[in-house]
mmCIF file of C-alpha atoms in Angstrom:
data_model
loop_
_atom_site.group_PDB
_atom_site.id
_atom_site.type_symbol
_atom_site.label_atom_id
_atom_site.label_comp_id
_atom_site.label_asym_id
_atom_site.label_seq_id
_atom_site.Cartn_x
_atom_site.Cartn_y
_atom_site.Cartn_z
ATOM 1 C CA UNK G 179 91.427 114.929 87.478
ATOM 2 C CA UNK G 180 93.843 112.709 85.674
ATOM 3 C CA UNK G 181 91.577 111.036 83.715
ATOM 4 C CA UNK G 182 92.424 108.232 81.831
ATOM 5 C CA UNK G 183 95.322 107.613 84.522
ATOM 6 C CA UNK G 184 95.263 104.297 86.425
ATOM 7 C CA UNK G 185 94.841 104.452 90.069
ATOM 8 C CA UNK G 186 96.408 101.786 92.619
ATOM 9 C CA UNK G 187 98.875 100.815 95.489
ATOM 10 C CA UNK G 188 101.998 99.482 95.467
ATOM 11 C CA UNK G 189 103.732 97.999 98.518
ATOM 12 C CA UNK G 190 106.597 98.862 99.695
ATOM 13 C CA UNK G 191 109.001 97.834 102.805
ATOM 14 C CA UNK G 192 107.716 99.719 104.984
ATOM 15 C CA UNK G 193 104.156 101.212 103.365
ATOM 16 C CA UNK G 194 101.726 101.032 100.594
ATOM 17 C CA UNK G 195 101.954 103.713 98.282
ATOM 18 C CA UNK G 196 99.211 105.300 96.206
ATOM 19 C CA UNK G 197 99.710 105.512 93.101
ATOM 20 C CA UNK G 198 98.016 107.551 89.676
ATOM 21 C CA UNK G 199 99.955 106.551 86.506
ATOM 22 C CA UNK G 200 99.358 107.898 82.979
ATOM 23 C CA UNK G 201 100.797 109.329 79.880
ATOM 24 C CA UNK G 202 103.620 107.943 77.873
ATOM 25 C CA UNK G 203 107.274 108.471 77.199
ATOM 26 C CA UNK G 204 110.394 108.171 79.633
ATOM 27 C CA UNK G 205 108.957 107.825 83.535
ATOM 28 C CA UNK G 206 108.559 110.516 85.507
ATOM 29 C CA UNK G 207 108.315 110.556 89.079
ATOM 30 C CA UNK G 208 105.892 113.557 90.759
ATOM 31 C CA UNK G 209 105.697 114.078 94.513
ATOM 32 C CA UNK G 210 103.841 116.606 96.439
ATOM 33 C CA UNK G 211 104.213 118.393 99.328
ATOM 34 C CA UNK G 212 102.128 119.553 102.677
ATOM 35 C CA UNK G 213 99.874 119.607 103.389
ATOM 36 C CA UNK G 214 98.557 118.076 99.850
ATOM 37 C CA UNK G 215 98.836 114.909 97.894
ATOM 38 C CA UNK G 216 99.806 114.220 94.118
ATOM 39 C CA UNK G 217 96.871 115.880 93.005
ATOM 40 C CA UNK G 218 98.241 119.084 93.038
ATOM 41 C CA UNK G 219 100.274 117.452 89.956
ATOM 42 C CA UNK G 220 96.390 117.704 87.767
ATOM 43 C CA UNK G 221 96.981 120.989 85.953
ATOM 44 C CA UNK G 222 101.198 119.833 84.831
ATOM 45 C CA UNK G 223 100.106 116.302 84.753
ATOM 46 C CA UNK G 224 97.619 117.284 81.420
ATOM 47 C CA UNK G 225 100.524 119.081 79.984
ATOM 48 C CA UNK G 226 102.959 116.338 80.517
ATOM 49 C CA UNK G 227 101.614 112.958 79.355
ATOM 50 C CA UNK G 228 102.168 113.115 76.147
ATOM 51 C CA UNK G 229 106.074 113.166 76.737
ATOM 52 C CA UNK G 230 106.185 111.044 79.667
ATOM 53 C CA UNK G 231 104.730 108.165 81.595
ATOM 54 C CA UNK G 232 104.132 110.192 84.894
ATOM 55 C CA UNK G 233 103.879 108.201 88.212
ATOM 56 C CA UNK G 234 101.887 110.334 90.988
ATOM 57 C CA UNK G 235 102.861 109.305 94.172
ATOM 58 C CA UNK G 236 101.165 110.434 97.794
ATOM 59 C CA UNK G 237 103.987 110.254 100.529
ATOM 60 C CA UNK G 238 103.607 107.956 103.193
ATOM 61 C CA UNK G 239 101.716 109.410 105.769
ATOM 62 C CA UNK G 240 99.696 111.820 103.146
ATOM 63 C CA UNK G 241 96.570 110.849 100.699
ATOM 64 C CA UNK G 242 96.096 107.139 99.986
ATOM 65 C CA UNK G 243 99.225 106.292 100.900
ATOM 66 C CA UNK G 244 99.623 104.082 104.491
ATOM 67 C CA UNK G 245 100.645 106.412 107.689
ATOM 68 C CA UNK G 246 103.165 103.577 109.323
ATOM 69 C CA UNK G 247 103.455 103.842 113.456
ATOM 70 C CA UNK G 248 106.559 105.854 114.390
ATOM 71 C CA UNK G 249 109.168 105.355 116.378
ATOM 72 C CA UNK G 250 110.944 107.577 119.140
ATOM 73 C CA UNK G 251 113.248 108.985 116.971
ATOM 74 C CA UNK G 252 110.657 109.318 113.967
ATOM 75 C CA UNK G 253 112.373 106.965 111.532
ATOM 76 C CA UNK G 254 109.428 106.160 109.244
ATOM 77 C CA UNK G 255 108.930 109.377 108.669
ATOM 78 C CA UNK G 256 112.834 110.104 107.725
ATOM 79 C CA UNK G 257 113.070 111.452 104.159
ATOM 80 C CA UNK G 258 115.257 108.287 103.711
ATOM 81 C CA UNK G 259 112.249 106.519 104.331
ATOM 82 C CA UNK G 260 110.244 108.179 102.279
ATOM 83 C CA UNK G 261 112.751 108.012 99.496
ATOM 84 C CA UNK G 262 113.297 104.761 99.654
ATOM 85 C CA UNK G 263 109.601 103.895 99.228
ATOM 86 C CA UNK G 264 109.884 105.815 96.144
ATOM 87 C CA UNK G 265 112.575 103.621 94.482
ATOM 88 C CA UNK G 266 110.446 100.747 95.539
ATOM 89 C CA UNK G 267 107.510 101.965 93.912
ATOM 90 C CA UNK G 268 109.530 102.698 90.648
ATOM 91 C CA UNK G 269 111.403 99.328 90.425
ATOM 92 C CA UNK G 270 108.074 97.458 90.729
ATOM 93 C CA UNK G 271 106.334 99.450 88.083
ATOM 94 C CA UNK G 272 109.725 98.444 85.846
ATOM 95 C CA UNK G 273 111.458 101.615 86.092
ATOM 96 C CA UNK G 274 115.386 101.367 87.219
ATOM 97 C CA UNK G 275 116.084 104.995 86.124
ATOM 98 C CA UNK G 276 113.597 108.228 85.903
ATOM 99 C CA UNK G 277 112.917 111.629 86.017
ATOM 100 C CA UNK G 278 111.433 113.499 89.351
ATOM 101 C CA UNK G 279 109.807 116.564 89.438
ATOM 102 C CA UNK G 280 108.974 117.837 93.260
ATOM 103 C CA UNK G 281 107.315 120.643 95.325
ATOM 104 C CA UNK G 282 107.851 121.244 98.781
ATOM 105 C CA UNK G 283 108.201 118.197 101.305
ATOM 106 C CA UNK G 284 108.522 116.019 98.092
ATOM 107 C CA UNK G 285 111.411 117.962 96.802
ATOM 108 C CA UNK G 286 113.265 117.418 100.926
ATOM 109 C CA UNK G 287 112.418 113.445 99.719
ATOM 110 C CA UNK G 288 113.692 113.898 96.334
ATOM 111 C CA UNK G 289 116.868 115.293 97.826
ATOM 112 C CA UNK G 290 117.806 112.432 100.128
ATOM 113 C CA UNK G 291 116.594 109.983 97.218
ATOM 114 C CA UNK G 292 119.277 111.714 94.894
ATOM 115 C CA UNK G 293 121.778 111.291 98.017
ATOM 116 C CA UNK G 294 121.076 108.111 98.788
ATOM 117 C CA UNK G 295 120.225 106.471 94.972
ATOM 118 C CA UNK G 296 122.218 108.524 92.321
ATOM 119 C CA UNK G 297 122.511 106.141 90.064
ATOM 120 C CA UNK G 298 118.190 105.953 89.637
ATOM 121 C CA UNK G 299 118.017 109.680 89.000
ATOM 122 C CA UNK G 300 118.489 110.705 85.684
ATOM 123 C CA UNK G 301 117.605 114.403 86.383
ATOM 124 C CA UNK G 302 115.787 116.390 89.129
ATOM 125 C CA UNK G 303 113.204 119.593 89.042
ATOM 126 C CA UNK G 304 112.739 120.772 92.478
ATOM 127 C CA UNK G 305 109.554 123.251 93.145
ATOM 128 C CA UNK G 306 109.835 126.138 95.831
ATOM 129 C CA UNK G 307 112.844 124.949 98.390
ATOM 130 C CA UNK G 308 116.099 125.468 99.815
ATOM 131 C CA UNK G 309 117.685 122.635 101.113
ATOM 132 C CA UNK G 310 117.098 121.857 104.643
ATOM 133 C CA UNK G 311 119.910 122.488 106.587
ATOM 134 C CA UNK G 312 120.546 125.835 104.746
ATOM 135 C CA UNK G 313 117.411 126.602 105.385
ATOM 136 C CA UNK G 314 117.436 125.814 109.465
ATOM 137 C CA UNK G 315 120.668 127.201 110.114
ATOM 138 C CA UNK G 316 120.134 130.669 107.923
ATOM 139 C CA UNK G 317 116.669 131.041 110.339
ATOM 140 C CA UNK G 318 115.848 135.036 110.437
ATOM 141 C CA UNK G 319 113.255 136.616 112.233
ATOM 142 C CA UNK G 320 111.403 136.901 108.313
ATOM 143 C CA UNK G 321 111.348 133.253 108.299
ATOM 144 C CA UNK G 322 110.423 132.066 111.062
ATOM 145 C CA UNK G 323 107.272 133.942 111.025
ATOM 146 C CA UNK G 324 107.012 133.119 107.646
ATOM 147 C CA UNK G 325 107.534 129.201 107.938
ATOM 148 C CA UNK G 326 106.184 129.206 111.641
ATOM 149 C CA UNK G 327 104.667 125.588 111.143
ATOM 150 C CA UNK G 328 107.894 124.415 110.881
ATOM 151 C CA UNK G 329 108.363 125.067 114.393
ATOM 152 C CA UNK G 330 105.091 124.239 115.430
ATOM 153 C CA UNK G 331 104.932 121.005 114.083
ATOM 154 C CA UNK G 332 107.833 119.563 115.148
ATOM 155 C CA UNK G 333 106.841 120.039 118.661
ATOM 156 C CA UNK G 334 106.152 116.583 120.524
ATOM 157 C CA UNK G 335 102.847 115.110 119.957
ATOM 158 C CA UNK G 336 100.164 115.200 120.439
ATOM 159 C CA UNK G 337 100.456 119.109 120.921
ATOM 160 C CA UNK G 338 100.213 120.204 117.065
ATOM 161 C CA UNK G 339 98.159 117.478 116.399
ATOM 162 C CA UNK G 340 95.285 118.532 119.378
ATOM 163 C CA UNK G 341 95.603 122.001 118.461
ATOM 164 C CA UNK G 342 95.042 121.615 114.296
ATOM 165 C CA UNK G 343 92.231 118.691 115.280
ATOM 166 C CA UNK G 344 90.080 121.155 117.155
ATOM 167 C CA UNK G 345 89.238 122.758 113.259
ATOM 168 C CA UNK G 346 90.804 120.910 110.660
ATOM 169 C CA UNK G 347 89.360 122.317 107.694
ATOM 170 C CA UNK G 348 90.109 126.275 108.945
ATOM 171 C CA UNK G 349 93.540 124.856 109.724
ATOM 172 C CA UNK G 350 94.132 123.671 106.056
ATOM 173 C CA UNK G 351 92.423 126.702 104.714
ATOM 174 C CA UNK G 352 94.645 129.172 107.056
ATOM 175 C CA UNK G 353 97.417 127.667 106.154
ATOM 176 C CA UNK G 354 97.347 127.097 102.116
ATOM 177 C CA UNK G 355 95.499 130.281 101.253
ATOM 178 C CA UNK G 356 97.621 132.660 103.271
ATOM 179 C CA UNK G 357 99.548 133.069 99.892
ATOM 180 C CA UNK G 358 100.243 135.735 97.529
ATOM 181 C CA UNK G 359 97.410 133.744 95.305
ATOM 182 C CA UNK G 360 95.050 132.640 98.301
ATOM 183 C CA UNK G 361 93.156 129.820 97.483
ATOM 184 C CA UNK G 362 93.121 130.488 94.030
ATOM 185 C CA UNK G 363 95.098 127.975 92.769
ATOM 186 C CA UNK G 364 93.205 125.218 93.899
ATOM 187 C CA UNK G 365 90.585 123.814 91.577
ATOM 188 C CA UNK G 366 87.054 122.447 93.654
ATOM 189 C CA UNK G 367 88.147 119.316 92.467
ATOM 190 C CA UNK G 368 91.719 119.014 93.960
ATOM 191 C CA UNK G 369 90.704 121.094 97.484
ATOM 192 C CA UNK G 370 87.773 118.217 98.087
ATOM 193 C CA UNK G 371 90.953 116.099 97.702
ATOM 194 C CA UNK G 372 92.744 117.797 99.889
ATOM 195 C CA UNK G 373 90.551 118.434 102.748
ATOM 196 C CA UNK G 374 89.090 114.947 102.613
ATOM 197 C CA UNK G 375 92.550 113.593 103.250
ATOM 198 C CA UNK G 376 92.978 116.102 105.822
ATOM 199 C CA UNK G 377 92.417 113.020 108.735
ATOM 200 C CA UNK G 378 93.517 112.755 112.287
ATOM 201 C CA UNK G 379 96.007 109.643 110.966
ATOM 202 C CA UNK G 380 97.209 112.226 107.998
ATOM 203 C CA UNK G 381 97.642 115.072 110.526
ATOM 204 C CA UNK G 382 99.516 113.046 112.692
ATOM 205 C CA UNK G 383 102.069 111.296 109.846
ATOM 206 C CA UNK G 384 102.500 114.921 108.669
ATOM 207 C CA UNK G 385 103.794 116.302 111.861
ATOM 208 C CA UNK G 386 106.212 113.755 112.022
ATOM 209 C CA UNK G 387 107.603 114.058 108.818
ATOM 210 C CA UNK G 388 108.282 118.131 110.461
ATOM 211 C CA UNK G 389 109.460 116.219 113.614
ATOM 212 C CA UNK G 390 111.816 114.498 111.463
ATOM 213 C CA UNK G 391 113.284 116.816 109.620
ATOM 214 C CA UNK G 392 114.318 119.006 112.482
ATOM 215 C CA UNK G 393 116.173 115.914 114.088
ATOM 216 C CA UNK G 394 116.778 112.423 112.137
ATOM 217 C CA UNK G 395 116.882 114.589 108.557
ATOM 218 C CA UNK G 396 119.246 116.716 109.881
ATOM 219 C CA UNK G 397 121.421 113.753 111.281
ATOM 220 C CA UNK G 398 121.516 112.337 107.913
ATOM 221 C CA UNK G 399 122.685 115.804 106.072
ATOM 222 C CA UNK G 400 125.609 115.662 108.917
ATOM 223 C CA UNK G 401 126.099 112.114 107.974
ATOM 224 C CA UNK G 402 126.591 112.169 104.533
ATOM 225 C CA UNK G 403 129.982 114.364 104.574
ATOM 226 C CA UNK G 404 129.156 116.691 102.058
ATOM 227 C CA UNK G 405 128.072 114.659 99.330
ATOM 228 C CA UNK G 406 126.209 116.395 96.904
ATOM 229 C CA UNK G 407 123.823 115.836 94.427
ATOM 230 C CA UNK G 408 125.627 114.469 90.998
ATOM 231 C CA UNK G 409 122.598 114.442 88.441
ATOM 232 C CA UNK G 410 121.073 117.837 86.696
ATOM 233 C CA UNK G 411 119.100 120.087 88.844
ATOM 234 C CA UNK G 412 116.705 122.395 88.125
ATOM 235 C CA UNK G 413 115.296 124.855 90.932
ATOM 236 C CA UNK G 414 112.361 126.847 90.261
ATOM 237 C CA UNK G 415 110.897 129.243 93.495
ATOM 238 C CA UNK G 416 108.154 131.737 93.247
ATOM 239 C CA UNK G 417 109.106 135.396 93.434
ATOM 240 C CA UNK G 418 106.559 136.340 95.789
ATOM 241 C CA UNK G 419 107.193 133.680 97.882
ATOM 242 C CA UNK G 420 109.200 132.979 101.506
ATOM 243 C CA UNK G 421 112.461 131.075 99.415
ATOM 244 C CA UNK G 422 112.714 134.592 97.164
ATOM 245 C CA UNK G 423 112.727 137.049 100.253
ATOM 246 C CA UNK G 424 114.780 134.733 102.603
ATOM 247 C CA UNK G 425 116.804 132.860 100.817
ATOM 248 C CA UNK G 426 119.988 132.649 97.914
ATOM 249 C CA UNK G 427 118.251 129.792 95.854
ATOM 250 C CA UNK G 428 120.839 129.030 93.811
ATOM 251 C CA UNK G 429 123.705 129.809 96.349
ATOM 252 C CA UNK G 430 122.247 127.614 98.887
ATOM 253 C CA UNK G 431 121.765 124.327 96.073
ATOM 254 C CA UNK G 432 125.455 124.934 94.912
ATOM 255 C CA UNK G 433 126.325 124.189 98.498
ATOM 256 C CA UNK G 434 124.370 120.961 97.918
ATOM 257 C CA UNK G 435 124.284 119.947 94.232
ATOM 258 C CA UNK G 436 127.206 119.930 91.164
ATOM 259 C CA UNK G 437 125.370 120.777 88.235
ATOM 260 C CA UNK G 438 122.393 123.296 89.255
ATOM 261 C CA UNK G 439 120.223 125.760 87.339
ATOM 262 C CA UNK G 440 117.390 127.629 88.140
ATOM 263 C CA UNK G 441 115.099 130.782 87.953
ATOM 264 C CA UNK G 442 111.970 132.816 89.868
ATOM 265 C CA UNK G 443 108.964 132.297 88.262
ATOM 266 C CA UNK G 444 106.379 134.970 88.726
ATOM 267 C CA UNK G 445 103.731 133.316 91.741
ATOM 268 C CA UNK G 446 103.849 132.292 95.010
ATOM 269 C CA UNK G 447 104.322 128.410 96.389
ATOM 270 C CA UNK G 448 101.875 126.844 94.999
ATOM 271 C CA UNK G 449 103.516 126.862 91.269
ATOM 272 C CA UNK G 450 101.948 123.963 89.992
ATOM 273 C CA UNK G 451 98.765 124.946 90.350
ATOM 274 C CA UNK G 452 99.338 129.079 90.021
ATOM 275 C CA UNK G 453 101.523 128.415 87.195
ATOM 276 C CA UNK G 454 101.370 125.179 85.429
ATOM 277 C CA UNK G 455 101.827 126.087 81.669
ATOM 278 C CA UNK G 456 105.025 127.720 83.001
ATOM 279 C CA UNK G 457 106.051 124.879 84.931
ATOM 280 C CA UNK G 458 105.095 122.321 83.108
ATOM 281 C CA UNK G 459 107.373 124.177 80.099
ATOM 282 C CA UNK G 460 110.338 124.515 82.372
ATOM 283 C CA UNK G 461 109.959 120.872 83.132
ATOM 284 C CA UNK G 462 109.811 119.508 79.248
ATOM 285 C CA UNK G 463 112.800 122.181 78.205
ATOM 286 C CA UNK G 464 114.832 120.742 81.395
ATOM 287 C CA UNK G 465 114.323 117.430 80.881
ATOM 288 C CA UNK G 466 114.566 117.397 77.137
ATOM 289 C CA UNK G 467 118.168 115.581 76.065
ATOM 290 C CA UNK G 468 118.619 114.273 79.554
ATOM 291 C CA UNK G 469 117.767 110.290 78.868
ATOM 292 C CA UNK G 470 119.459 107.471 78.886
#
């Protein structure tokens, strides 16, 4: 996987962040969500490089990246934490301004980093979400059984942690391949990845990051007033997925976002890895014309 790419840390305020950078071209930033790390960027990252330099960033708390000590109310694992890491990591690689392209829990950081930082987004493709509050406060009985680790991880430690440390790997497995597409998106190479990174310290950062969106995250959302994302948007969910059957994408980002656009693709969560000569061609036709 991503061969040719460099692979190193970068510090960061509060963290060290790994990072795989590769390809050439205006800089893109990729982030990943749970329970994975930027690997599940291989398949797009092959069909992106030769239009962009692509930075592949694990989250704090996930993959090679640093899992900080929280705090009571589960700051360092805020998504303005995260985000701000991110920003971090692109000004000391040289990049001011750049692209982001995000699944999942990366797409929640990618949010507050286009919130808090407009002016270093140039323009956003989000992978597979609603926004957060939406998402919370339009809870049906569908979802929640759906999305039940969202409610299970966000209870107080060390509670999900015990209970997912008793059988980590059946955990990960339970969780990823319950799918339309089971495990069948996941290359050997990327699930050895994923389940060696699948460590007490990464289960425990990664409940906190649920613990903080269902408090501090939502604190922020109240916070900001309204503001909404400025820069282009592009949504993409999968059709046989939770955000199809539960949700209004594009209603729901309109609350959130000024200039949004977006379509089903035909798979399930996982789209980068179901579906990447799809996504990685929504990506390039998105992002096309949006430079500086």
């Amino acid at each position: 996987m991503f061969e040719g790419f460099d692979d190193f840390e970068v510090p960061t305020e509060g963290a060290h962040i790994r990072v795989r950078r590769g390809g050439q071209g205006a800089p893109l930033l990729l982030l990943h969500g749970y329970p994975q790390t930027g690997a599940m960027w291989h398949k797009v990252a092959e069909r992106l490089r030769d239009r962009h330099t692509l930075v592949v960033a694990d989250l704090r708390g996930y993959g090679g990246s640093a899992k900080p000590a929280t705090t009571p109310d589960h700051a360092p694992y805020s998504k303005r934490a995260m985000a701000a890491d991110m920003v971090q990591v692109m000004a000391a690689l040289g990049y001011d301004r750049f692209f982001i392209a995000a699944h999942d829990r990366g797409a929640r950081v990618a949010h507050r980093l286009m919130l808090d930082h407009p002016s270093r987004v140039v323009a956003a493709v989000l992978l597979d979400i609603a926004p957060t509050r939406e998402m919370y406060t339009g809870t049906t009985d569908a979802f929640a059984q759906a999305y039940w680790h969202w409610f299970f991880l966000c209870q107080a430690a060390p509670l999900p942690e015990r209970m997912i440390g008793g059988d980590p790997r059946f955990y990960w497995l339970k969780k990823c391949g319950s799918g339309s597409a089971g495990l069948s998106p996941f290359t050997p190479e990327a699930l050895a990845e994923y389940l060696a990174a699948w460590t007490p310290g990464t289960i425990h950062a990664s409940c906190e990051d649920y613990r903080a969106a269902a408090t501090i995250d939502l604190r922020h959302d109240e916070e900001d007033g309204g503001a909404r994302v400025e820069c282009p948007l592009r949504v993409l969910w999968g059709e046989h997925g939770v955000i199809e059957r539960c949700f209004d994408a594009l209603a729901e980002w309109r609350k959130r976002a000024v200039n949004v656009s977006g379509r089903s693709l035909p798979g399930g969560h996982y789209l980068a890895e179901e579906l990447p000569d799809l996504v990685a061609e929504e990506i390039l036709r998105f992002l096309t014309d949006k430079g500086d």
